[in-house]
Tab-separated table of C-alpha atoms in Angstrom:
chain	number	residue	atom	x	y	z
Z	1	MET	CA	50.726	11.871	-48.421
Z	2	GLY	CA	53.061	14.094	-50.474
Z	3	TYR	CA	55.042	11.043	-51.725
Z	4	LYS	CA	51.917	9.247	-52.910
Z	5	LEU	CA	50.822	12.299	-54.897
Z	6	LEU	CA	54.279	12.642	-56.438
Z	7	PHE	CA	54.303	8.939	-57.242
Z	8	LEU	CA	50.868	9.141	-58.859
Z	9	ARG	CA	52.033	12.046	-61.017
Z	10	LEU	CA	55.121	10.093	-62.058
Z	11	ILE	CA	52.896	7.182	-63.089
Z	12	VAL	CA	50.642	9.457	-65.205
Z	13	ILE	CA	53.652	11.116	-66.899
Z	14	CYS	CA	55.305	7.746	-67.671
Z	15	SER	CA	52.104	6.195	-68.908
Z	16	THR	CA	51.626	9.112	-71.253
Z	17	ALA	CA	55.166	8.740	-72.546
Z	18	LEU	CA	54.538	5.087	-73.318
Z	19	THR	CA	51.777	5.889	-75.753
Z	20	CYS	CA	53.906	8.338	-77.764
Z	21	LYS	CA	55.607	6.441	-80.532
Z	22	ALA	CA	54.976	8.410	-83.664
Z	23	THR	CA	57.516	8.378	-86.461
Z	24	THR	CA	58.335	11.520	-88.485
Z	25	TYR	CA	59.016	10.947	-92.174
Z	26	LEU	CA	60.740	13.519	-94.428
Z	27	VAL	CA	58.750	13.015	-97.677
Z	28	GLY	CA	61.126	12.144	-100.461
Z	29	ASP	CA	63.999	11.871	-97.943
Z	30	ASN	CA	66.955	14.054	-99.234
Z	31	SER	CA	65.185	14.771	-102.543
Z	32	GLY	CA	62.191	16.389	-100.828
Z	33	TRP	CA	58.801	17.147	-102.388
Z	34	GLU	CA	60.179	17.668	-105.913
Z	35	ILE	CA	59.132	16.657	-109.418
Z	36	SER	CA	62.224	14.420	-109.849
Z	37	THR	CA	61.464	12.319	-106.697
Z	38	ASP	CA	60.034	8.865	-107.323
Z	39	PHE	CA	56.908	8.929	-105.125
Z	40	ASP	CA	55.797	5.494	-106.355
Z	41	THR	CA	58.759	3.768	-104.622
Z	42	TRP	CA	59.487	6.145	-101.751
Z	43	PRO	CA	56.785	4.736	-99.387
Z	44	LEU	CA	57.375	1.141	-100.235
Z	45	ASP	CA	59.895	0.403	-97.398
Z	46	LYS	CA	57.928	2.332	-94.811
Z	47	ARG	CA	55.123	1.377	-92.459
Z	48	PHE	CA	52.961	4.373	-91.759
Z	49	LYS	CA	50.877	4.264	-88.570
Z	50	VAL	CA	48.067	6.470	-87.159
Z	51	GLY	CA	49.955	9.274	-85.310
Z	52	ASP	CA	52.959	9.334	-87.649
Z	53	VAL	CA	53.889	12.681	-89.179
Z	54	LEU	CA	54.842	13.537	-92.785
Z	55	VAL	CA	57.142	16.529	-93.356
Z	56	PHE	CA	56.918	18.026	-96.762
Z	57	GLN	CA	59.737	20.392	-97.739
Z	58	PHE	CA	59.439	22.242	-101.033
Z	59	SER	CA	60.270	25.369	-102.960
Z	60	SER	CA	57.808	28.112	-103.854
Z	61	SER	CA	57.050	26.510	-107.204
Z	62	HIS	CA	55.228	23.687	-105.403
Z	63	SER	CA	52.496	23.116	-102.862
Z	64	VAL	CA	50.889	20.076	-101.223
Z	65	ASN	CA	47.211	19.206	-101.588
Z	66	GLN	CA	45.553	16.430	-99.620
Z	67	VAL	CA	42.876	14.934	-101.939
Z	68	THR	CA	40.496	12.037	-102.394
Z	69	LYS	CA	41.491	8.913	-104.356
Z	70	GLU	CA	39.475	10.124	-107.370
Z	71	ASN	CA	41.226	13.458	-107.429
Z	72	TYR	CA	44.602	11.756	-106.859
Z	73	ASP	CA	43.956	9.476	-109.902
Z	74	ALA	CA	42.834	12.433	-112.103
Z	75	CYS	CA	45.386	14.949	-110.720
Z	76	ASN	CA	42.462	17.240	-109.860
Z	77	THR	CA	43.997	20.152	-107.954
Z	78	THR	CA	40.909	22.305	-107.701
Z	79	ASN	CA	38.743	20.208	-105.306
Z	80	VAL	CA	41.102	19.488	-102.392
Z	81	LEU	CA	40.597	18.399	-98.833
Z	82	LYS	CA	43.546	20.515	-97.458
Z	83	SER	CA	46.083	22.678	-99.093
Z	84	TYR	CA	49.589	23.667	-97.841
Z	85	SER	CA	51.941	26.159	-99.421
Z	86	ASN	CA	54.461	27.297	-96.823
Z	87	GLY	CA	57.390	25.125	-97.887
Z	88	ASN	CA	57.761	23.348	-94.527
Z	89	THR	CA	54.560	21.514	-93.894
Z	90	THR	CA	53.781	18.877	-91.394
Z	91	VAL	CA	50.819	16.559	-91.754
Z	92	ALA	CA	49.747	14.193	-88.973
Z	93	LEU	CA	48.315	10.907	-90.248
Z	94	SER	CA	45.182	10.743	-88.160
Z	95	LYS	CA	43.212	7.846	-89.508
Z	96	PRO	CA	43.914	4.390	-91.078
Z	97	GLY	CA	43.586	3.815	-94.738
Z	98	ASP	CA	45.054	5.350	-97.895
Z	99	THR	CA	45.875	9.046	-97.796
Z	100	TYR	CA	46.572	10.953	-100.974
Z	101	PHE	CA	48.662	14.012	-101.764
Z	102	VAL	CA	49.334	15.890	-104.987
Z	103	CYS	CA	51.310	18.947	-106.025
Z	104	GLY	CA	49.106	21.886	-106.488
Z	105	ASN	CA	50.561	22.413	-109.937
Z	106	ARG	CA	48.524	20.014	-112.011
Z	107	LEU	CA	51.318	19.549	-114.604
Z	108	HIS	CA	53.660	18.439	-111.793
Z	109	CYS	CA	51.095	16.005	-110.511
Z	110	LEU	CA	50.668	14.601	-114.046
Z	111	GLY	CA	54.468	14.299	-114.124
Z	112	GLY	CA	54.368	12.022	-111.020
Z	113	MET	CA	54.481	14.442	-108.140
Z	114	LYS	CA	51.843	12.711	-106.126
Z	115	LEU	CA	51.990	10.458	-103.143
Z	116	ARG	CA	49.789	7.714	-101.668
Z	117	VAL	CA	50.513	6.369	-98.195
Z	118	ASN	CA	48.776	3.441	-96.644
Z	119	VAL	CA	48.231	4.305	-92.962
Z	120	GLU	CA	47.947	1.226	-90.656
Z	121	ASP	CA	46.124	1.240	-87.368
Z	122	ASP	CA	47.906	-0.823	-84.793
Z	123	GLY	CA	45.168	-0.129	-82.287
Z	124	SER	CA	47.440	1.625	-79.831
Z	125	ALA	CA	48.908	4.632	-81.592
Z	126	LYS	CA	47.272	7.968	-80.870
Z	127	SER	CA	47.216	10.894	-83.278
Z	128	PRO	CA	49.212	13.795	-81.906
Z	129	ILE	CA	46.855	16.337	-80.350
Z	130	GLY	CA	47.295	19.698	-82.052
Z	131	SER	CA	50.224	18.535	-84.094
Z	132	PRO	CA	51.807	21.859	-85.120
Z	133	GLU	CA	52.355	22.918	-88.690
Z	134	ALA	CA	55.834	24.197	-89.466
Z	135	GLN	CA	55.703	27.965	-89.743
Z	136	PRO	CA	57.781	30.208	-92.012
Z	137	GLY	CA	61.112	30.867	-90.362
Z	138	SER	CA	60.955	27.629	-88.404
Z	139	SER	CA	64.107	25.630	-87.685
Z	140	LEU	CA	63.613	23.395	-90.713
Z	141	PRO	CA	65.548	24.617	-93.792
Z	142	ARG	CA	63.456	25.875	-96.681
Z	143	PRO	CA	64.561	24.417	-99.990
Z	144	SER	CA	65.274	27.035	-102.590
Z	145	SER	CA	66.312	24.776	-105.482
Z	146	LYS	CA	66.920	21.128	-106.251
Z	147	ASN	CA	70.745	21.612	-106.312
Z	148	ASP	CA	71.122	23.185	-102.846
Z	149	ASN	CA	70.207	19.970	-100.995
Z	150	PRO	CA	69.091	21.975	-97.952
Z	151	VAL	CA	67.401	18.947	-96.406
Z	152	ALA	CA	70.770	17.299	-95.736
Z	153	LEU	CA	70.639	18.804	-92.208
Z	154	VAL	CA	67.216	17.277	-91.481
Z	155	PRO	CA	67.168	13.579	-90.503
Z	156	THR	CA	65.521	11.430	-93.118
Z	157	SER	CA	62.807	8.939	-92.293
Z	158	THR	CA	65.359	6.234	-91.969
Z	159	GLY	CA	67.087	8.291	-89.193
Z	160	PHE	CA	64.097	8.105	-86.855
Z	161	LEU	CA	63.436	5.118	-84.566
Z	162	ARG	CA	60.100	3.673	-83.597
Z	163	ALA	CA	60.219	2.756	-79.895
Z	164	GLY	CA	57.531	0.302	-79.069
Z	165	LYS	CA	55.574	0.223	-75.823
Z	166	VAL	CA	56.842	-3.216	-74.920
Z	167	SER	CA	60.443	-2.054	-74.720
Z	168	PHE	CA	59.490	0.379	-72.012
Z	169	LEU	CA	56.602	-1.350	-70.328
Z	170	GLN	CA	58.387	-4.121	-68.463
Z	171	PRO	CA	61.004	-1.945	-66.725
Z	172	PHE	CA	58.320	0.675	-65.994
Z	173	LEU	CA	56.012	-1.901	-64.384
Z	174	ALA	CA	58.905	-3.330	-62.330
Z	175	VAL	CA	59.678	0.107	-60.900
Z	176	VAL	CA	55.979	0.696	-60.144
Z	177	VAL	CA	55.778	-2.622	-58.208
Z	178	ILE	CA	58.910	-1.830	-56.246
Z	179	LEU	CA	57.682	1.607	-55.383
Z	180	LEU	CA	54.279	0.341	-54.374
Z	181	ARG	CA	55.813	-2.121	-52.047
Z	182	MET	CA	57.816	0.664	-50.421
Z	183	LEU	CA	54.631	2.720	-49.731
């Protein structure tokens, strides 16, 4: 009876692992959340999915506001959905569709410091439950100026891999069938 319970737990753990395939993107890659970053082109070669995470790294002269499309278009920084100001901010993409971000400094937003990401729903990705926000003093470096390039130690979005369920599913099911036959 003990082996069956252990086997059942193994199946639950492996099944849970198969549903976790979120990608973490460092917004702006090595440039970070800065006024000189081209946020019109940065997302073009990326496919954002529900459950993916955006990491915003910025100095104290910036902040990140999640806003509606109307406020994004007008660079309205007073009526925001969410506001982040700690310099190392993680935002989980929890629903499909366009998601909009602007710098809390309206002049920076008008200068192009705003980001639109189109979040796709592949029907199988789950949003991370309780996805933590980076806290001050966390292991991510905090940018102090554009010239320091502190994000060089943090992998960029191109350094992360998206492992699909299919690549794990067939070997996992083969092991399950073999183990079931042994019981």
